[in-house]
CSV table of C-alpha atoms in Angstrom, one decimal:
chain,number,residue,atom,x,y,z
A,1,MET,CA,0.0,0.0,0.0
A,2,LEU,CA,1.4,3.3,-1.1
A,3,PRO,CA,1.8,5.8,1.9
A,4,TRP,CA,-0.2,8.9,1.3
A,5,THR,CA,2.8,11.1,2.0
A,6,ARG,CA,4.1,9.8,-1.3
A,7,LYS,CA,0.8,9.5,-3.1
A,8,TYR,CA,0.0,13.2,-2.5
A,9,SER,CA,3.5,14.6,-2.6
A,10,PRO,CA,3.8,17.6,-5.0
A,11,LYS,CA,4.5,16.7,-8.6
A,12,SER,CA,5.6,20.2,-9.3
A,13,LEU,CA,6.8,23.2,-7.3
A,14,SER,CA,3.5,24.9,-8.2
A,15,GLU,CA,1.8,22.3,-6.0
A,16,LEU,CA,3.9,23.0,-3.0
A,17,VAL,CA,1.8,25.1,-0.6
A,18,GLY,CA,2.8,27.7,2.0
A,19,GLN,CA,6.4,28.2,0.9
A,20,ASP,CA,6.3,30.7,-1.9
A,21,ALA,CA,9.5,32.6,-0.9
A,22,ALA,CA,11.5,29.5,-0.3
A,23,VAL,CA,10.3,28.0,-3.7
A,24,SER,CA,11.4,31.2,-5.5
A,25,GLN,CA,14.9,31.0,-4.0
A,26,LEU,CA,15.2,27.3,-4.8
A,27,LYS,CA,14.2,27.9,-8.4
A,28,ALA,CA,16.6,30.7,-8.9
A,29,PHE,CA,19.5,28.7,-7.4
A,30,VAL,CA,19.0,25.6,-9.6
A,31,ALA,CA,18.2,27.6,-12.8
A,32,ASN,CA,21.3,29.8,-12.4
A,33,PHE,CA,23.6,27.3,-10.8
A,34,LYS,CA,26.5,27.9,-13.1
A,35,LYS,CA,26.5,31.6,-12.2
A,36,GLU,CA,26.1,31.0,-8.4
A,37,LYS,CA,29.2,31.5,-6.2
A,38,LYS,CA,27.9,28.9,-3.7
A,39,LYS,CA,27.4,25.4,-5.1
A,40,ALA,CA,24.9,24.1,-2.5
A,41,ILE,CA,21.6,25.2,-1.1
A,42,MET,CA,20.5,24.3,2.4
A,43,LEU,CA,16.7,24.0,3.0
A,44,TYR,CA,16.1,24.2,6.7
A,45,GLY,CA,13.1,24.4,8.9
A,46,PRO,CA,10.7,22.2,11.0
A,47,SER,CA,9.8,18.6,9.9
A,48,GLY,CA,7.0,18.2,7.4
A,49,THR,CA,7.2,21.6,5.8
A,50,GLY,CA,8.1,20.4,2.3
A,51,LYS,CA,11.9,20.6,2.1
A,52,THR,CA,12.5,17.1,0.6
A,53,ALA,CA,9.3,17.4,-1.5
A,54,ALA,CA,10.6,20.7,-3.0
A,55,ALA,CA,13.9,19.0,-4.1
A,56,HIS,CA,12.0,16.2,-5.9
A,57,ALA,CA,9.5,18.7,-7.4
A,58,ILE,CA,12.1,20.9,-9.0
A,59,SER,CA,13.9,17.9,-10.4
A,60,LYS,CA,10.6,17.0,-12.2
A,61,ASP,CA,10.0,20.6,-13.3
A,62,LEU,CA,13.4,20.9,-14.8
A,63,ASP,CA,13.7,17.3,-16.0
A,64,LEU,CA,16.8,16.6,-13.9
A,65,GLU,CA,18.0,13.3,-12.6
A,66,ILE,CA,18.0,13.3,-8.8
A,67,LEU,CA,20.3,11.3,-6.6
A,68,GLU,CA,18.9,11.1,-3.0
A,69,LEU,CA,21.1,10.2,0.0
A,70,ASN,CA,20.2,10.2,3.6
A,71,ALA,CA,23.0,11.7,5.8
A,72,SER,CA,22.6,8.9,8.3
A,73,ASP,CA,23.7,6.5,5.6
A,74,ILE,CA,26.9,8.4,4.7
A,75,ARG,CA,28.4,8.9,8.1
A,76,ASN,CA,32.2,9.3,7.4
A,77,ALA,CA,34.6,10.9,5.0
A,78,GLU,CA,35.3,7.7,3.1
A,79,GLU,CA,31.6,7.1,2.3
A,80,ILE,CA,31.0,10.7,1.4
A,81,ASN,CA,33.9,10.8,-1.0
A,82,SER,CA,33.0,7.5,-2.7
A,83,ILE,CA,29.3,8.0,-3.0
A,84,VAL,CA,28.6,11.8,-3.0
A,85,GLY,CA,31.9,12.8,-4.5
A,86,SER,CA,31.5,10.4,-7.5
A,87,ALA,CA,27.9,11.5,-8.1
A,88,THR,CA,28.9,15.2,-8.3
A,89,LYS,CA,31.5,14.6,-10.9
A,90,GLN,CA,29.9,12.1,-13.3
A,91,MET,CA,27.4,12.9,-15.9
A,92,SER,CA,23.9,11.5,-15.7
A,93,LEU,CA,23.4,8.1,-17.2
A,94,PHE,CA,20.3,9.5,-19.1
A,95,PHE,CA,22.3,12.4,-20.7
A,96,LYS,CA,20.5,15.1,-18.8
A,97,GLY,CA,21.2,17.4,-15.8
A,98,LYS,CA,21.5,16.1,-12.3
A,99,LEU,CA,20.6,17.1,-8.7
A,100,VAL,CA,22.2,15.7,-5.6
A,101,LEU,CA,19.9,15.7,-2.5
A,102,ILE,CA,21.5,15.0,0.9
A,103,ASP,CA,18.5,14.6,3.2
A,104,GLU,CA,18.4,15.3,7.0
A,105,ILE,CA,22.0,16.5,7.5
A,106,ASP,CA,21.1,16.5,11.2
A,107,GLY,CA,21.7,12.8,11.1
A,108,VAL,CA,25.5,13.3,10.8
A,109,SER,CA,26.6,13.1,14.4
A,110,GLY,CA,28.9,11.3,16.8
A,111,SER,CA,32.4,9.8,16.5
A,112,GLU,CA,31.6,7.8,13.4
A,113,ASP,CA,31.2,11.1,11.5
A,114,ARG,CA,34.7,12.3,12.1
A,115,GLY,CA,35.8,14.1,9.0
A,116,GLY,CA,32.4,13.6,7.3
A,117,VAL,CA,31.3,17.3,7.4
A,118,GLN,CA,34.7,18.4,6.1
A,119,ALA,CA,34.6,15.9,3.3
A,120,LEU,CA,31.2,17.1,2.3
A,121,ALA,CA,32.4,20.7,2.3
A,122,LYS,CA,35.2,19.7,-0.2
A,123,VAL,CA,32.7,17.8,-2.4
A,124,ILE,CA,30.6,21.0,-2.5
A,125,ASP,CA,33.7,23.0,-3.6
A,126,GLU,CA,34.3,20.6,-6.5
A,127,THR,CA,30.8,19.7,-7.6
A,128,ARG,CA,29.6,20.1,-11.2
A,129,PHE,CA,25.9,19.8,-10.2
A,130,PRO,CA,23.6,21.5,-7.7
A,131,ILE,CA,23.7,20.0,-4.2
A,132,ILE,CA,20.5,20.4,-2.1
A,133,ILE,CA,20.9,19.8,1.7
A,134,THR,CA,17.9,19.5,4.0
A,135,ALA,CA,18.1,20.1,7.8
A,136,ASN,CA,15.7,20.7,10.7
A,137,ASP,CA,18.3,22.7,12.7
A,138,PRO,CA,21.5,23.6,10.8
A,139,TRP,CA,22.9,26.0,13.5
A,140,ASP,CA,25.0,23.4,15.3
A,141,SER,CA,28.7,24.6,15.2
A,142,LYS,CA,29.8,21.5,13.4
A,143,PHE,CA,27.8,22.7,10.4
A,144,ASN,CA,29.6,26.0,10.2
A,145,VAL,CA,31.7,24.9,7.2
A,146,LEU,CA,28.6,23.8,5.3
A,147,ARG,CA,26.6,27.0,6.0
A,148,THR,CA,29.4,29.2,4.6
A,149,ARG,CA,29.2,27.2,1.4
A,150,SER,CA,25.5,27.1,1.1
A,151,VAL,CA,22.6,29.4,0.2
A,152,MET,CA,20.4,29.3,3.3
A,153,VAL,CA,16.7,29.0,2.6
A,154,LEU,CA,14.1,28.8,5.4
A,155,PHE,CA,11.0,26.7,5.1
A,156,GLN,CA,8.4,28.1,7.6
A,157,SER,CA,6.1,26.1,9.8
A,158,LEU,CA,2.9,25.8,7.9
A,159,ASN,CA,-0.3,27.6,8.9
A,160,TYR,CA,-3.0,25.3,10.1
A,161,LEU,CA,-5.4,26.6,7.4
A,162,THR,CA,-2.9,25.6,4.7
A,163,ILE,CA,-2.8,22.1,6.2
A,164,TYR,CA,-6.6,22.0,6.6
A,165,ASN,CA,-7.2,22.8,2.9
A,166,ALA,CA,-4.8,20.0,1.9
A,167,LEU,CA,-6.5,17.5,4.2
A,168,LYS,CA,-9.9,18.5,2.9
A,169,GLU,CA,-8.8,17.8,-0.7
A,170,ILE,CA,-7.5,14.4,0.3
A,171,CYS,CA,-10.7,13.6,2.1
A,172,ASN,CA,-12.7,14.5,-1.0
A,173,LYS,CA,-10.5,12.3,-3.2
A,174,GLU,CA,-10.5,9.3,-0.8
A,175,ASP,CA,-14.2,9.6,0.1
A,176,ILE,CA,-13.4,10.1,3.8
A,177,VAL,CA,-16.3,11.2,6.0
A,178,TYR,CA,-15.3,14.2,8.1
A,179,GLU,CA,-16.7,16.9,10.3
A,180,GLU,CA,-15.5,20.4,9.3
A,181,ASN,CA,-14.5,21.5,12.8
A,182,SER,CA,-12.8,18.1,13.6
A,183,LEU,CA,-10.8,18.4,10.4
A,184,LYS,CA,-9.6,21.9,11.4
A,185,ALA,CA,-8.7,20.5,14.8
A,186,LEU,CA,-6.7,17.8,13.2
A,187,ALA,CA,-4.9,20.4,11.1
A,188,ARG,CA,-4.1,22.4,14.3
A,189,HIS,CA,-3.0,19.1,16.0
A,190,ALA,CA,-0.3,18.7,13.3
A,191,GLY,CA,1.7,21.7,14.7
A,192,GLY,CA,2.7,23.0,11.2
A,193,ASP,CA,3.8,19.5,10.0
A,194,MET,CA,2.1,18.6,6.7
A,195,ARG,CA,3.6,15.1,6.6
A,196,SER,CA,2.3,14.2,10.0
A,197,ALA,CA,-1.1,15.6,9.2
A,198,ILE,CA,-1.3,13.3,6.1
A,199,ASN,CA,-0.1,10.4,8.2
A,200,ASP,CA,-2.9,11.2,10.6
A,201,ILE,CA,-5.6,11.4,7.9
A,202,GLN,CA,-4.5,8.1,6.5
A,203,THR,CA,-4.7,6.6,10.0
A,204,LEU,CA,-8.2,7.8,10.4
A,205,SER,CA,-9.3,7.1,6.9
A,206,SER,CA,-11.2,3.9,7.8
A,207,ILE,CA,-13.2,5.5,10.7
A,208,GLY,CA,-13.6,9.1,9.5
A,209,VAL,CA,-12.6,12.3,11.1
A,210,SER,CA,-14.6,13.2,14.1
A,211,GLU,CA,-14.1,14.6,17.6
A,212,GLU,CA,-14.0,11.0,19.0
A,213,SER,CA,-11.5,9.7,16.5
A,214,ILE,CA,-9.2,12.6,17.0
A,215,LYS,CA,-9.2,11.9,20.8
A,216,GLY,CA,-7.5,8.6,19.9
A,217,LEU,CA,-4.5,10.4,18.5
A,218,SER,CA,-1.8,11.3,21.0
A,219,ASP,CA,-0.6,14.9,21.3
A,220,ARG,CA,2.5,15.8,19.3
A,221,ASN,CA,5.5,17.8,20.0
A,222,LYS,CA,6.2,20.2,17.1
A,223,THR,CA,9.8,19.1,16.7
A,224,GLU,CA,9.0,15.4,16.4
A,225,THR,CA,6.0,13.0,16.0
A,226,MET,CA,5.1,9.7,17.4
A,227,MET,CA,4.9,8.3,13.9
A,228,ASN,CA,8.4,9.4,13.1
A,229,ALA,CA,9.7,7.9,16.4
A,230,LEU,CA,8.0,4.6,15.6
A,231,MET,CA,9.6,4.7,12.1
A,232,VAL,CA,13.0,5.1,13.7
A,233,ILE,CA,12.5,2.2,16.0
A,234,MET,CA,10.9,-0.2,13.6
A,235,LYS,CA,13.0,0.6,10.5
A,236,THR,CA,16.5,0.6,12.0
A,237,THR,CA,18.8,-2.0,13.5
A,238,GLU,CA,21.1,0.5,15.2
A,239,ALA,CA,20.6,0.7,18.9
A,240,SER,CA,22.3,4.1,19.1
A,241,LEU,CA,19.7,5.7,16.8
A,242,ALA,CA,16.7,3.9,18.2
A,243,ILE,CA,17.4,4.7,21.8
A,244,LYS,CA,16.9,8.5,21.1
A,245,ALA,CA,13.6,8.0,19.2
A,246,PHE,CA,11.4,9.3,22.0
A,247,ASP,CA,13.7,12.1,23.2
A,248,ASN,CA,11.7,14.8,21.4
A,249,VAL,CA,8.3,13.3,21.7
A,250,ASP,CA,5.9,14.9,24.1
A,251,GLU,CA,4.5,11.6,25.5
A,252,ASP,CA,5.0,9.8,28.7
A,253,ILE,CA,6.7,6.4,28.8
A,254,ASP,CA,3.4,4.5,29.4
A,255,GLN,CA,1.8,6.0,26.3
A,256,SER,CA,5.0,5.2,24.2
A,257,PHE,CA,4.8,1.6,25.5
A,258,LEU,CA,1.2,1.3,24.2
A,259,TRP,CA,2.2,2.7,20.8
A,260,ILE,CA,4.9,0.1,20.4
A,261,ASP,CA,2.6,-2.7,21.6
A,262,GLU,CA,-0.1,-1.7,19.1
A,263,ASN,CA,2.1,-1.5,16.1
A,264,LEU,CA,4.8,-4.1,16.7
A,265,PRO,CA,2.8,-7.0,15.2
A,266,LYS,CA,2.1,-5.0,12.0
A,267,GLU,CA,5.8,-4.4,11.4
A,268,TYR,CA,7.6,-7.5,12.6
A,269,THR,CA,6.2,-10.3,10.5
A,270,LYS,CA,8.9,-12.9,11.3
A,271,PRO,CA,7.9,-14.9,14.4
A,272,LYS,CA,11.4,-15.0,15.8
A,273,ASP,CA,11.8,-11.2,15.5
A,274,LEU,CA,8.4,-10.7,17.1
A,275,GLN,CA,9.3,-13.0,20.0
A,276,HIS,CA,12.5,-11.2,20.7
A,277,ALA,CA,10.8,-7.8,20.5
A,278,TYR,CA,8.0,-8.8,22.9
A,279,HIS,CA,10.6,-10.2,25.3
A,280,CYS,CA,12.1,-6.7,25.4
A,281,LEU,CA,8.6,-5.3,26.1
A,282,SER,CA,8.1,-7.8,28.9
A,283,LEU,CA,11.4,-6.8,30.5
A,284,ALA,CA,10.3,-3.1,30.2
A,285,ASP,CA,7.0,-4.0,31.8
A,286,ARG,CA,8.8,-5.6,34.7
A,287,TYR,CA,10.6,-2.4,35.4
A,288,ARG,CA,7.4,-0.5,35.2
A,289,GLY,CA,6.0,-2.8,37.9
A,290,ARG,CA,9.0,-2.1,40.1
A,291,ILE,CA,8.5,1.7,39.7
A,292,ARG,CA,4.9,1.4,40.8
A,293,ARG,CA,5.8,-0.8,43.7
A,294,TRP,CA,8.9,0.9,45.0
A,295,GLN,CA,8.9,4.3,43.3
A,296,HIS,CA,12.4,3.7,41.9
A,297,TRP,CA,12.2,6.2,39.0
A,298,ASP,CA,15.7,5.6,37.9
A,299,PHE,CA,14.3,2.4,36.2
A,300,LEU,CA,12.8,4.7,33.5
A,301,ILE,CA,16.2,4.6,31.8
A,302,TYR,CA,15.9,0.8,31.4
A,303,ILE,CA,12.3,0.9,30.2
A,304,ASN,CA,13.2,3.4,27.5
A,305,ALA,CA,16.2,1.3,26.4
A,306,PHE,CA,14.1,-1.9,26.1
A,307,ILE,CA,11.2,-0.4,24.2
A,308,THR,CA,13.5,1.5,21.8
A,309,ALA,CA,16.9,0.0,21.3
A,310,GLY,CA,15.8,-3.4,22.5
A,311,VAL,CA,12.9,-3.6,20.0
A,312,ALA,CA,15.0,-2.2,17.2
A,313,VAL,CA,17.8,-4.8,17.5
A,314,SER,CA,15.3,-7.7,17.9
A,315,LYS,CA,15.0,-8.1,14.2
A,316,GLU,CA,17.6,-9.8,12.0
A,317,GLU,CA,17.3,-7.2,9.2
A,318,LYS,CA,15.3,-4.1,8.3
A,319,TYR,CA,11.7,-4.5,7.1
A,320,HIS,CA,11.3,-2.4,3.9
A,321,SER,CA,7.5,-2.7,3.3
A,322,PHE,CA,5.3,0.2,4.2
A,323,VAL,CA,3.3,-0.2,7.4
A,324,LYS,CA,0.4,2.0,8.4
A,325,TYR,CA,1.1,2.8,12.0
A,326,SER,CA,-2.0,3.7,14.1
A,327,PRO,CA,-2.6,5.0,17.6
A,328,THR,CA,-3.5,2.5,20.3
A,329,MET,CA,-7.2,2.0,20.3
A,330,ARG,CA,-7.1,1.1,24.0
A,331,LEU,CA,-7.1,4.7,25.1
A,332,LEU,CA,-10.0,5.5,22.7
A,333,LYS,CA,-12.0,2.5,24.1
A,334,ILE,CA,-11.4,3.7,27.7
A,335,TRP,CA,-12.5,7.2,26.8
A,336,GLN,CA,-15.6,5.8,25.0
A,337,ALA,CA,-16.4,3.6,28.0
A,338,ASN,CA,-16.1,6.6,30.4
A,339,GLN,CA,-18.4,8.6,28.1
A,340,ARG,CA,-21.0,5.9,28.2
A,341,TYR,CA,-20.7,5.5,32.0
A,342,GLN,CA,-21.0,9.3,32.4
A,343,LYS,CA,-24.2,9.3,30.3
A,344,ARG,CA,-25.5,6.5,32.5
A,345,LYS,CA,-24.8,8.5,35.6
A,346,GLN,CA,-26.5,11.6,34.2
A,347,ILE,CA,-29.7,9.7,33.5
A,348,ALA,CA,-29.6,8.1,36.9
A,349,GLN,CA,-29.3,11.5,38.5
A,350,LYS,CA,-32.5,12.6,36.7
A,351,ILE,CA,-34.3,9.5,37.8
A,352,SER,CA,-33.3,10.0,41.4
A,353,GLU,CA,-34.6,13.5,41.4
A,354,LYS,CA,-38.0,12.4,40.0
A,355,THR,CA,-38.4,9.3,42.1
A,356,HIS,CA,-36.8,10.7,45.3
A,357,CYS,CA,-34.2,7.9,45.7
A,358,SER,CA,-30.4,7.9,45.6
A,359,LYS,CA,-28.5,7.9,42.4
A,360,LYS,CA,-27.0,4.6,43.4
A,361,GLU,CA,-30.4,3.1,43.8
A,362,ALA,CA,-31.6,4.5,40.5
A,363,LEU,CA,-28.6,2.9,38.7
A,364,LYS,CA,-29.3,-0.4,40.4
A,365,SER,CA,-33.1,-0.7,40.5
A,366,THR,CA,-34.7,1.7,38.0
A,367,LEU,CA,-32.4,2.2,35.0
A,368,PRO,CA,-32.2,-1.5,33.9
A,369,TYR,CA,-36.0,-1.5,33.6
A,370,LEU,CA,-36.2,1.8,31.9
A,371,LYS,CA,-34.2,0.8,28.8
A,372,PRO,CA,-36.8,-1.8,27.6
A,373,MET,CA,-39.6,0.7,28.0
A,374,PHE,CA,-38.1,2.9,25.3
A,375,LYS,CA,-39.0,0.2,22.8
A,376,VAL,CA,-42.7,0.6,23.6
A,377,PRO,CA,-44.5,3.2,21.4
A,378,GLY,CA,-46.1,6.0,23.3
A,379,ILE,CA,-44.4,5.3,26.7
A,380,SER,CA,-40.9,6.5,25.5
A,381,GLU,CA,-42.3,10.0,24.6
A,382,ARG,CA,-43.8,10.3,28.0
A,383,LEU,CA,-40.6,9.3,29.7
A,384,VAL,CA,-38.6,11.8,27.7
A,385,HIS,CA,-40.9,14.5,28.7
A,386,GLU,CA,-41.1,13.5,32.4
A,387,LEU,CA,-37.4,13.0,32.9
A,388,ASP,CA,-36.4,15.9,30.7
A,389,LEU,CA,-34.0,13.8,28.7
A,390,ASP,CA,-31.9,15.3,25.9
A,391,GLN,CA,-31.3,13.6,22.5
A,392,GLU,CA,-28.0,12.0,23.4
A,393,GLU,CA,-29.5,10.4,26.5
A,394,VAL,CA,-32.5,9.1,24.5
A,395,GLU,CA,-30.1,7.5,22.0
A,396,TRP,CA,-28.2,5.9,24.8
A,397,LEU,CA,-31.4,4.4,26.3
A,398,LYS,CA,-32.5,3.1,22.9
A,399,LYS,CA,-29.2,1.2,22.3
């Protein structure tokens, strides 16, 4: 199944919304590359604002071959020289122009990257083709040498109305039932991140967009999303990357645990991998029990390690198929159950006032007999009038 972030990615720069100034700068740089003093352009800004999509869109607009590399896959000088260096010197196999996209330069970090940034700077100096670099936060001092060699272009966080209009168009194309206000709430919920908003709408596509379905989605930190964190854990086999997955996610450890538990069987299709991953979850759960019993909060470190790095290294190799991650339905079911119980208590309160008994007695002795009476024509109308029931309470009694 094709992820909707790819299905609805811009086919042209004219389809990229909310980034007019950035798009103009990118167009000018690539079109006038031979006259430019700087041979790279760095597109930076929050996640999901269209940086990578813009690079692919301009390659289509100008009929250029694009070579895309993720910075986390080229972590040292040797790899950068052999892969990126060669790509920036050789002509396209299809006898046309070329673009080199180095995505998520933030991924270059740690001792493994020694010399990697300097090697990339040298590649930029010698390139024959435009180099596009994307970054969430390029202001780390280690990127000084790249910033001085690049045209810096900011991609702003997207306005929620821009995201709302895009989601509305997708809903119409995919025949998704939605409530206008709920769709706007979902757009606000994205925190300026179009990619996460599209992931959310795909997640909710089978049940529709309503106030209840949105409550099932966890709140998101603007700098990271739970979907991205899950992708890091599920798609990597490197413990050092996975263990940081939840660092920037505004979610407590119990909720993160539930997200992993919900989506693990969807991703890990090999029984042995699934067994090892659930063993890690069971160890994490053991530490959760010790925290509840003894209040030893230092054990949180071990819980995080097991549900991130432990789950990541439980598989023998990466899974490359697309998996539609979804929020845990357990929280939504608890909320729905609480809503039903609350409605039950409201009706019992009205019964107790009319029959001069306690609410507890009304719940126990009267309410069970009241529900069948709503199936009798004539009596239900009298009961609605007598107890002053609203429409939602009547619907609950009729179920």
